[in-house]
Every structure is written in structure tokens, then in C-alpha cells.
Coordinates of C-alpha atoms and ligand atoms in Angstrom, one line a residue:
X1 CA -13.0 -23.5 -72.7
X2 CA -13.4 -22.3 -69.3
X3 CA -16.0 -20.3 -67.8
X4 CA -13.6 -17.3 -67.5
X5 CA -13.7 -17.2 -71.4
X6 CA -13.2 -13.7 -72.2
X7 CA -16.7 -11.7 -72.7
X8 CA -15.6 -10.8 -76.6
X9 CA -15.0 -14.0 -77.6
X10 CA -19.1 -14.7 -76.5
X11 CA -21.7 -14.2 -78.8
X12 CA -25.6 -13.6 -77.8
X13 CA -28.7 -13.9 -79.8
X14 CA -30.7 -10.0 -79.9
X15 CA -33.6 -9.0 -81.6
X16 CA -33.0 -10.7 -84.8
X17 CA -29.1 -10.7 -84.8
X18 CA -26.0 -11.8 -83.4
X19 CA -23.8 -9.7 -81.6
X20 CA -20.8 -9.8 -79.2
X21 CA -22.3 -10.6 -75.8
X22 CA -20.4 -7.1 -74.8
X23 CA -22.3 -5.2 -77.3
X24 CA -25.5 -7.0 -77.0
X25 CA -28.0 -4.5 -74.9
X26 CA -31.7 -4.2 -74.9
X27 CA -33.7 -1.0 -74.1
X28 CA -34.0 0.7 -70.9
X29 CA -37.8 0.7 -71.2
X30 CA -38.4 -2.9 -72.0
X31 CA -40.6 -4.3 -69.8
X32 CA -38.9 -7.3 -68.6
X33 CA -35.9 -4.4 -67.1
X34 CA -39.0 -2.7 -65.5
X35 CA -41.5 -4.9 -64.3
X36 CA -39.8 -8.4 -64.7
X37 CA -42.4 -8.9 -67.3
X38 CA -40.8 -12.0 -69.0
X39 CA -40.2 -15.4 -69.2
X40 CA -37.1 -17.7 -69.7
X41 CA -35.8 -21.2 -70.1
X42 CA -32.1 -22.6 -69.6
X43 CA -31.6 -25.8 -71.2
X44 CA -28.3 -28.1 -71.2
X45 CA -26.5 -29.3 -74.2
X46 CA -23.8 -32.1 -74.2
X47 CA -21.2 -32.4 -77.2
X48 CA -24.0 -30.6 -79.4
X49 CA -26.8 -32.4 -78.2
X50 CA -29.9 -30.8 -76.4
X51 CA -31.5 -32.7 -73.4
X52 CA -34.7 -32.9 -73.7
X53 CA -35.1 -29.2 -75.8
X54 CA -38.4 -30.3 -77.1
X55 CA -40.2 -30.0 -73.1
X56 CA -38.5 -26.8 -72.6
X57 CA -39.5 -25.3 -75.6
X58 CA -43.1 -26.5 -74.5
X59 CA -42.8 -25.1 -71.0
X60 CA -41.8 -22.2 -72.8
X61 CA -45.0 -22.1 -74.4
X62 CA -46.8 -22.7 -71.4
X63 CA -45.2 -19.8 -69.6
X64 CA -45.7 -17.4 -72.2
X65 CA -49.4 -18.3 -72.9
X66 CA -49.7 -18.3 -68.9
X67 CA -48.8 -14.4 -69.1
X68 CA -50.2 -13.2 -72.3
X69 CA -46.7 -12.6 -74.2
X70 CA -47.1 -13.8 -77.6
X71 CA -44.0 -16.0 -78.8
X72 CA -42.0 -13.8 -81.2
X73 CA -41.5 -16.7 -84.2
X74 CA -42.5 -20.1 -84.3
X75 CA -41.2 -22.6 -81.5
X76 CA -39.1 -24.1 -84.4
X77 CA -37.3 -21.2 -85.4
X78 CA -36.5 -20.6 -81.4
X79 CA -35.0 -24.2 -81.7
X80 CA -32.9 -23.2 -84.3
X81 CA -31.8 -19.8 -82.9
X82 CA -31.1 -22.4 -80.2
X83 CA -29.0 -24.6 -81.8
X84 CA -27.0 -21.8 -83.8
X85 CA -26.4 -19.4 -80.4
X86 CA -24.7 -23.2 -79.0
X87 CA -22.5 -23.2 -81.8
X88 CA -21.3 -19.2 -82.0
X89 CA -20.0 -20.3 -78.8
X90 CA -17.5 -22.2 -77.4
X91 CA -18.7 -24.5 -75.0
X92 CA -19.5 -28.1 -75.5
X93 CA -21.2 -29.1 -72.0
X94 CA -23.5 -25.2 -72.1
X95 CA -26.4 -24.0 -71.0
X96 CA -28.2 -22.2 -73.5
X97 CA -30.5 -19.5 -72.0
X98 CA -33.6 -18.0 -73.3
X99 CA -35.1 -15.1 -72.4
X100 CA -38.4 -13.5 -73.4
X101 CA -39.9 -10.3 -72.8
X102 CA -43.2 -8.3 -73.2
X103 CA -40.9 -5.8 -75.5
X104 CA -39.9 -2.1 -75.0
X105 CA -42.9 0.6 -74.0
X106 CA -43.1 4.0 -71.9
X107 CA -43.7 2.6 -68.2
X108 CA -47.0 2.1 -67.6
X109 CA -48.3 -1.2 -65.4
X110 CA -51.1 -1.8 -68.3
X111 CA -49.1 -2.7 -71.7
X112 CA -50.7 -0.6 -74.8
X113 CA -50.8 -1.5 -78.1
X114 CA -48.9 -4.2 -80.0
X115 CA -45.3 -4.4 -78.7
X116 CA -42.6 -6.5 -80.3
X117 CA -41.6 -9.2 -77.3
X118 CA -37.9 -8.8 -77.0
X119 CA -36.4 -12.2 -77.2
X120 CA -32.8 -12.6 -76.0
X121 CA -30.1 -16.1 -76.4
X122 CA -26.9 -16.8 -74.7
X123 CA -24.8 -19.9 -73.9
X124 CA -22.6 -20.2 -71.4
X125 CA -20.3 -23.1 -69.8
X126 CA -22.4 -25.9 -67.8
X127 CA -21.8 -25.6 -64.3
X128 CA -20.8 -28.4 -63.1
X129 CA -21.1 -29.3 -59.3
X130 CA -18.0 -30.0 -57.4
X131 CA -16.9 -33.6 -56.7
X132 CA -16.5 -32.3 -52.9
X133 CA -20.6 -31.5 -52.8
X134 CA -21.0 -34.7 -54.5
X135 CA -19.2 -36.5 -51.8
X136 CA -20.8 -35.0 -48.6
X137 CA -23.9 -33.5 -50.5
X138 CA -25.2 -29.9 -50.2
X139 CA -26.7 -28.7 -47.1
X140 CA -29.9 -26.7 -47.5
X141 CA -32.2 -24.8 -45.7
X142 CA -36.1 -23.9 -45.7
X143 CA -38.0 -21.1 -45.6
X144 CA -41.5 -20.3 -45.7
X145 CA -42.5 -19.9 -48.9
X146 CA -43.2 -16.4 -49.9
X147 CA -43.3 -16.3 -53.7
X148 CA -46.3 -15.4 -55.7
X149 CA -49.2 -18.2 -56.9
X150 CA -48.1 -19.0 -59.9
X151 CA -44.7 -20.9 -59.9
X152 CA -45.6 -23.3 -62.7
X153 CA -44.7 -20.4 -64.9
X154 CA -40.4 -20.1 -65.6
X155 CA -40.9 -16.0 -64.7
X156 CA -38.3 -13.8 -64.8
X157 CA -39.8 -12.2 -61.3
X158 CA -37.2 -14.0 -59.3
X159 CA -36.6 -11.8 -56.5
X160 CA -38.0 -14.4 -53.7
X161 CA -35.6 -17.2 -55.0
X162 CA -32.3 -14.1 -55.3
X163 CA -33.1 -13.5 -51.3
X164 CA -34.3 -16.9 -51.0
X165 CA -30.2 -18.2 -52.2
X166 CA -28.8 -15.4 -50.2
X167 CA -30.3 -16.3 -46.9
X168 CA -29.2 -20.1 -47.8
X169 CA -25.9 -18.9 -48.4
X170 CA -25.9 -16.7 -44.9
X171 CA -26.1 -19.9 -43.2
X172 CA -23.4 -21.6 -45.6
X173 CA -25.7 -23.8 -47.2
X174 CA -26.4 -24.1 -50.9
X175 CA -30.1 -24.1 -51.5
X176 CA -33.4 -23.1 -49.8
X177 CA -36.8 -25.2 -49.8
X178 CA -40.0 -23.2 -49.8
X179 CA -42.8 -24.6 -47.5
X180 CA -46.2 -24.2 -47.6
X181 CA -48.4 -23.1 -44.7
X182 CA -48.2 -26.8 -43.3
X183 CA -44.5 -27.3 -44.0
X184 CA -45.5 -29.5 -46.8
X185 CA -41.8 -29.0 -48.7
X186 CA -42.7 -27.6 -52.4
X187 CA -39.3 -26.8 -54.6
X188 CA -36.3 -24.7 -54.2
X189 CA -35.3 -21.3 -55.4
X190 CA -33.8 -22.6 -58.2
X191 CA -34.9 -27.0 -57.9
X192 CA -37.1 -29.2 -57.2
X193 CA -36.8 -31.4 -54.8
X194 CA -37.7 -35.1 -54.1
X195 CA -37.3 -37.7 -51.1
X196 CA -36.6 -41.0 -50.4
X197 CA -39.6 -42.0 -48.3
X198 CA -40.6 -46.2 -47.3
X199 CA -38.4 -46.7 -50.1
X200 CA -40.2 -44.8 -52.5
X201 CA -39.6 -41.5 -54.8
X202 CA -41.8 -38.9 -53.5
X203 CA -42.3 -35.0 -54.6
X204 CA -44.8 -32.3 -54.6
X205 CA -47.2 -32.8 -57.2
X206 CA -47.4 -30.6 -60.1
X207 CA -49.7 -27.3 -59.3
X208 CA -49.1 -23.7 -59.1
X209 CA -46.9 -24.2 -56.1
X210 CA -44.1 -26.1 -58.0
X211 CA -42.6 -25.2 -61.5
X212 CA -42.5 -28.3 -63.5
X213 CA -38.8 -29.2 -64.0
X214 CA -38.0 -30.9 -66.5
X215 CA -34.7 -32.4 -64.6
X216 CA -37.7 -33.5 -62.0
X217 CA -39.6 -35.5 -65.3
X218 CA -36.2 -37.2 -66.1
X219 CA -35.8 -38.4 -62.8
X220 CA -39.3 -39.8 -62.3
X221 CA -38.8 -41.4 -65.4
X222 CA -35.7 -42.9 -65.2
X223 CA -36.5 -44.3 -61.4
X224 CA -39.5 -45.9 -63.1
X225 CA -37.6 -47.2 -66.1
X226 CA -35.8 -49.1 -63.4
X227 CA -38.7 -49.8 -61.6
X228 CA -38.8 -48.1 -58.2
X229 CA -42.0 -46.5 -56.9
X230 CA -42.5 -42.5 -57.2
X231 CA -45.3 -41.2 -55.4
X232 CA -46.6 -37.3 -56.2
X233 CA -48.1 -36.2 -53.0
X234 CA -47.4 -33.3 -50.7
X235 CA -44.5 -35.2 -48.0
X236 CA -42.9 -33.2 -45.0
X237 CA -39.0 -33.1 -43.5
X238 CA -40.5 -34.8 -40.5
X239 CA -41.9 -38.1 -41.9
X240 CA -40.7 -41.1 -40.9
X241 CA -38.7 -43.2 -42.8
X242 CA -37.3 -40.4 -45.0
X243 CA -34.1 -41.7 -45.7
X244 CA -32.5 -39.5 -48.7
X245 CA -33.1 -36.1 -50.3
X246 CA -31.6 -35.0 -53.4
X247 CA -32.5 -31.8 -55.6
X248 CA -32.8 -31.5 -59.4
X249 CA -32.6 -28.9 -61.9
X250 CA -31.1 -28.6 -65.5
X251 CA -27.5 -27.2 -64.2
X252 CA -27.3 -30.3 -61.5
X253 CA -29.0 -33.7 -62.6
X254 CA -29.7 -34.9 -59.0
X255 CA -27.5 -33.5 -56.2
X256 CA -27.6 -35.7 -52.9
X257 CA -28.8 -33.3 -50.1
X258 CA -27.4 -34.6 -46.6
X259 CA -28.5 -31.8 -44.3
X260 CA -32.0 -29.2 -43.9
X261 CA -31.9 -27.0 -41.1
X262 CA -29.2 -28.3 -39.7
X263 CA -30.6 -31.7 -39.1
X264 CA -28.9 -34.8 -41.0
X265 CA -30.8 -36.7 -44.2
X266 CA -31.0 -40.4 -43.3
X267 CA -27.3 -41.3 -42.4
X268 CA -26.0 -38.0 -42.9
X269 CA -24.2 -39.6 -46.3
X270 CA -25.7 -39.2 -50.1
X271 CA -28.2 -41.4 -50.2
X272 CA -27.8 -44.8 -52.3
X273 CA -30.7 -44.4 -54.5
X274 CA -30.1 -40.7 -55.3
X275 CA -26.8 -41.6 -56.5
X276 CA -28.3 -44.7 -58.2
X277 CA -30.9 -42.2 -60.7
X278 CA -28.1 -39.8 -60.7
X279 CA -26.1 -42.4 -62.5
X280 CA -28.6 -43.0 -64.6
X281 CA -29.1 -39.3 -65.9
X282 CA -25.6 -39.1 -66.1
X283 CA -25.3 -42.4 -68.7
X284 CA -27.9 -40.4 -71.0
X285 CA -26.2 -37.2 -71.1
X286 CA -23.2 -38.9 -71.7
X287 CA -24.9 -40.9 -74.4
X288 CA -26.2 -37.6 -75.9
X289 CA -21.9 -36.3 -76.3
X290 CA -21.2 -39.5 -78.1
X291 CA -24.4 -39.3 -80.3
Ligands
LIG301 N1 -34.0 -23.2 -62.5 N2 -37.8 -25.0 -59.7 C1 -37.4 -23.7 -59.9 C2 -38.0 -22.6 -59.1 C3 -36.4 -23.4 -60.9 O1 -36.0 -22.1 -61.0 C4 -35.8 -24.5 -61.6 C5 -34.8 -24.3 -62.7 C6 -36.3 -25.8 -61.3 C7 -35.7 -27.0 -62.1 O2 -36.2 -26.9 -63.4 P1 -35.4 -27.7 -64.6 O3 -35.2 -29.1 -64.1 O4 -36.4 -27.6 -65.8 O5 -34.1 -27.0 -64.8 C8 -37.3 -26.0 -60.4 C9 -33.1 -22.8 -63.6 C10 -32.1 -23.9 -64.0 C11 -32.5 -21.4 -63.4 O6 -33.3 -20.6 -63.0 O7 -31.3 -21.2 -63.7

């Protein structure tokens, strides 16, 4: 099925049923419509099979302990609701996203009472990046970061990374790098991001700067699996020896990056070893269809 699948033939996860996505609303008071008070996950499933669902359902934990909304049901129920919104629908390769909010309330900043967290599922067709961006690579931009302190939680507050994508796309590139105050690179609007540096696999470390991707885990893992050195350290666009760059993120596996700012990655080309661990990730999710 294509991703121009007609709306009524889509079916999202509400509240406790399943609905045609058309008909599926949510209040205008909930909180996550007002004050972005939420938290989400999107997670990729090939031929039926989740990549890696158990992390994300973690991270989902994380995030909502990290802002005080209480998971509605059990992290194994969620896996099932899951598994059964990916088969209402009619993609194989999908991205199944979850989204959970503080529930519905009159507006006020300071939530009252017990609310009922709203919690929301839908599937929709994997993006998959052109073979024309995998060629060349994407070109990217950077901008200093101006989101709030706690990235390591998957917040629905996305405004910074919506104007973030826009002012990429204003300069026809496809993604925009936050940096720190020092220009140290952290993560995309919607990626991480990791260089080729000496030879080695560097990216930010995990803190509050960074969300921890789980796309980012899988490549760490896989370039150790195959032995290449990853270092986690805060790394800049203007070290020497940088010779690749490549983003990750559920929807893209690695993408080679060939230009920031204008300036050229190493040769200008995707780099060898970014196409190398993309190959990699691209055997397991391939293994995962035939499972
Ligand atoms: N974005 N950093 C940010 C800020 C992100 O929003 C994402 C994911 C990532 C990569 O995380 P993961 O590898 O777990 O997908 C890093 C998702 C895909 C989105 O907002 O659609």
C-alpha cells in the first residue's frame, strides 16, 4: 500500500478503542492540544516484526516518569495495543506511533486532580529515503541550539525542531544540527548525529542535551559488533580528520550526510564506513521481514 492510502481505510488506537483514523479525535482541552503536555514514541516494524520495541517501550517509560504522566496500562498491554494497531493497518514496512498525554482538564498550567492520560496509536507507511539522497547524501545545516534542557525526554514540545526543519528546508537542506554554546554538535531536530573522526565513531554522549536514540544504540552496536572504535565525547564540525557524517533515527537507519553549512563532509561523497553500518542495519531489518 502506498502512503496515499485513503484516510478511511486507516485505523487509530483512542482511548480504549479502535476507530477509523477519520473519526478518531481527542478533546479540545487535553493537555497535550494545550500545553504540549505529552510524550510519544515512533517505532518501525518490518514484515510484522518490531525493531527493537522493547527500548522504546523503555524510553517510553523514561519520558513519562521524567514528566510525571503516569503510563495509562501496563508497558505490556501498550506492546500489544502496538502490535494489533500494526495489523488494523495495511502497511508492512510502518511506523507505529505512540502518543501520550496528561489527559483532558479545564486549562490551567497546574494539572488538578487525577486525570485519565489520553493515550493515542497509529501506523502509518515507513518512509523510506530516496535512492537519490542515498547517492549524494543529505545536506544539513546547524543552528544554535535553542531547545529546552531536557532533550533526553521524547516530548511532544517540538516547536524548536518544526522551525528548526523549516529553516533547514529554507536553505534546501534536509536536516538541522543544534550546537551547544561551544559549537560542540549535539543531535538534530528529528536525529542524532555521529562522525567519522581518526577513523573512529564519535557522538555526543548521552545527557540532557541529546535524546537517546535508539537508531543511535543500534549503530554503536553494530559498528562494535564489527569492531570499529566509537568514542562518546562532545566532537565539533571543525576537527581535523573528520572524514564522514551520517544521521540516524528510526525512519532513516543511517543517512550519509555530505554537506553542513555549505561546506563538504570529507570527499564531498557518502562516506565508506557510514554506508558500511548502514548495511549492516539494513541486513537486520531485513532479517526481522523474513523472521
Ligand atoms: N525522532 N533525536 C531527536 C530529537 C529525535 O526526535 C529523534 C527521533 C531521534 C532519533 O531517535 P530514534 O533513533 O529513537 O528514532 C534523535 C522521531 C523519529 C520523530 O520525531 O519522528
Amino acid at each position: 500500500m502506498s502512503s496515499s492510502t485513503a484516510q478511511q481505510d486507516l485505523t487509530a488506537y483512542v482511548n480504549g478503542a479502535f476507530v477509523p483514523l477519520e473519526d478518531a479525535t481527542i478533546h479540545i482541552e487535553d493537555r497535550g492540544f494545550q500545553f504540549a503536555d505529552g510524550i510519544y514514541e515512533v517505532v518501525a516494524c518490518f514484515g510484522g516484526n518490531f525493531l527493537d520495541l522493547q527500548p522504546h517501550l523503555e524510553r517510553l517509560q523514561r519520558s513519562s516518569e521524567g514528566v510525571r504522566i503516569p503510563l495509562p496500562c501496563s508497558l505490556n498491554h501498550i506492546a500489544e495495543l502496538v502490535q494489533q494497531t500494526y495489523e488494523r493497518n495495511p502497511f508492512k514496512d510502518a511506523m507505529v506511533y505512540i502518543q501520550i498525554t496528561r489527559g483532558a482538564a479545564p486549562r490551567s498550567h497546574l494539572p488538578h486532580g487525577e486525570l485519565t492520560p489520553t493515550l493515542i496509536i497509529t501506523s502509518r507507511l515507513l518512509p523510506k529515503p530516496s535512492d537519490a539522497k542515498l547517492a549524494t547524501g543529505i545536506k544539513a545545516i546547524t543552528l544554535q541550539d535553542i531547545r529546552w534542557k531536557r532533550c533526553e525526554i521524547k516530548s511532544i514540545a517540538l516547536l524548536a525542531s518544526v522551525l528548526g526543519k523549516q529553516e533547514a528546508a529554507l536553505k534546501d537542506a534536509d536536516e538541522a544540527f543544534w550546537l551547544d554554546e561551544e559549537a560542540h554538535v549535539l543531535e538534530g531536530c528529528s536525529t542524532n548525529i555521529l562522525a567519522v573522526i581518526d577513523g573512529a565513531l564519535v557522538t555526543h554522549p548521552l545527557d540532557h542535551q541529546v535524546l537517546g536514540g535508539i537508531t543511535r544504540n543500534m549503530a554503536i552496536r553494530v559498528a562494535k559488533e564489527h569492531g570499529l572504535t566509537v568514542v562518546e565525547r562532545p566532537w565539533k564540525l571543525s576537527e581535523a580528520n573528520l572524514t564522514e557524517a551520517m544521521m540516524s533515527s528510526t525512519t532513516n537507519a543511517v543517512m550519509p550526510i555530505h554537506c553542513i553549512n555549505e561546506q563538504m563532509i570529507g570527499d564531498g561523497k557518502p562516506g565508506k564506513l557510514t554506508m558500511q553500518i548502514r548495511s549492516w542495519m539494513l541486513e537486520a531489518m531485513d532479517a526481522l521481514r523474513s523472521a
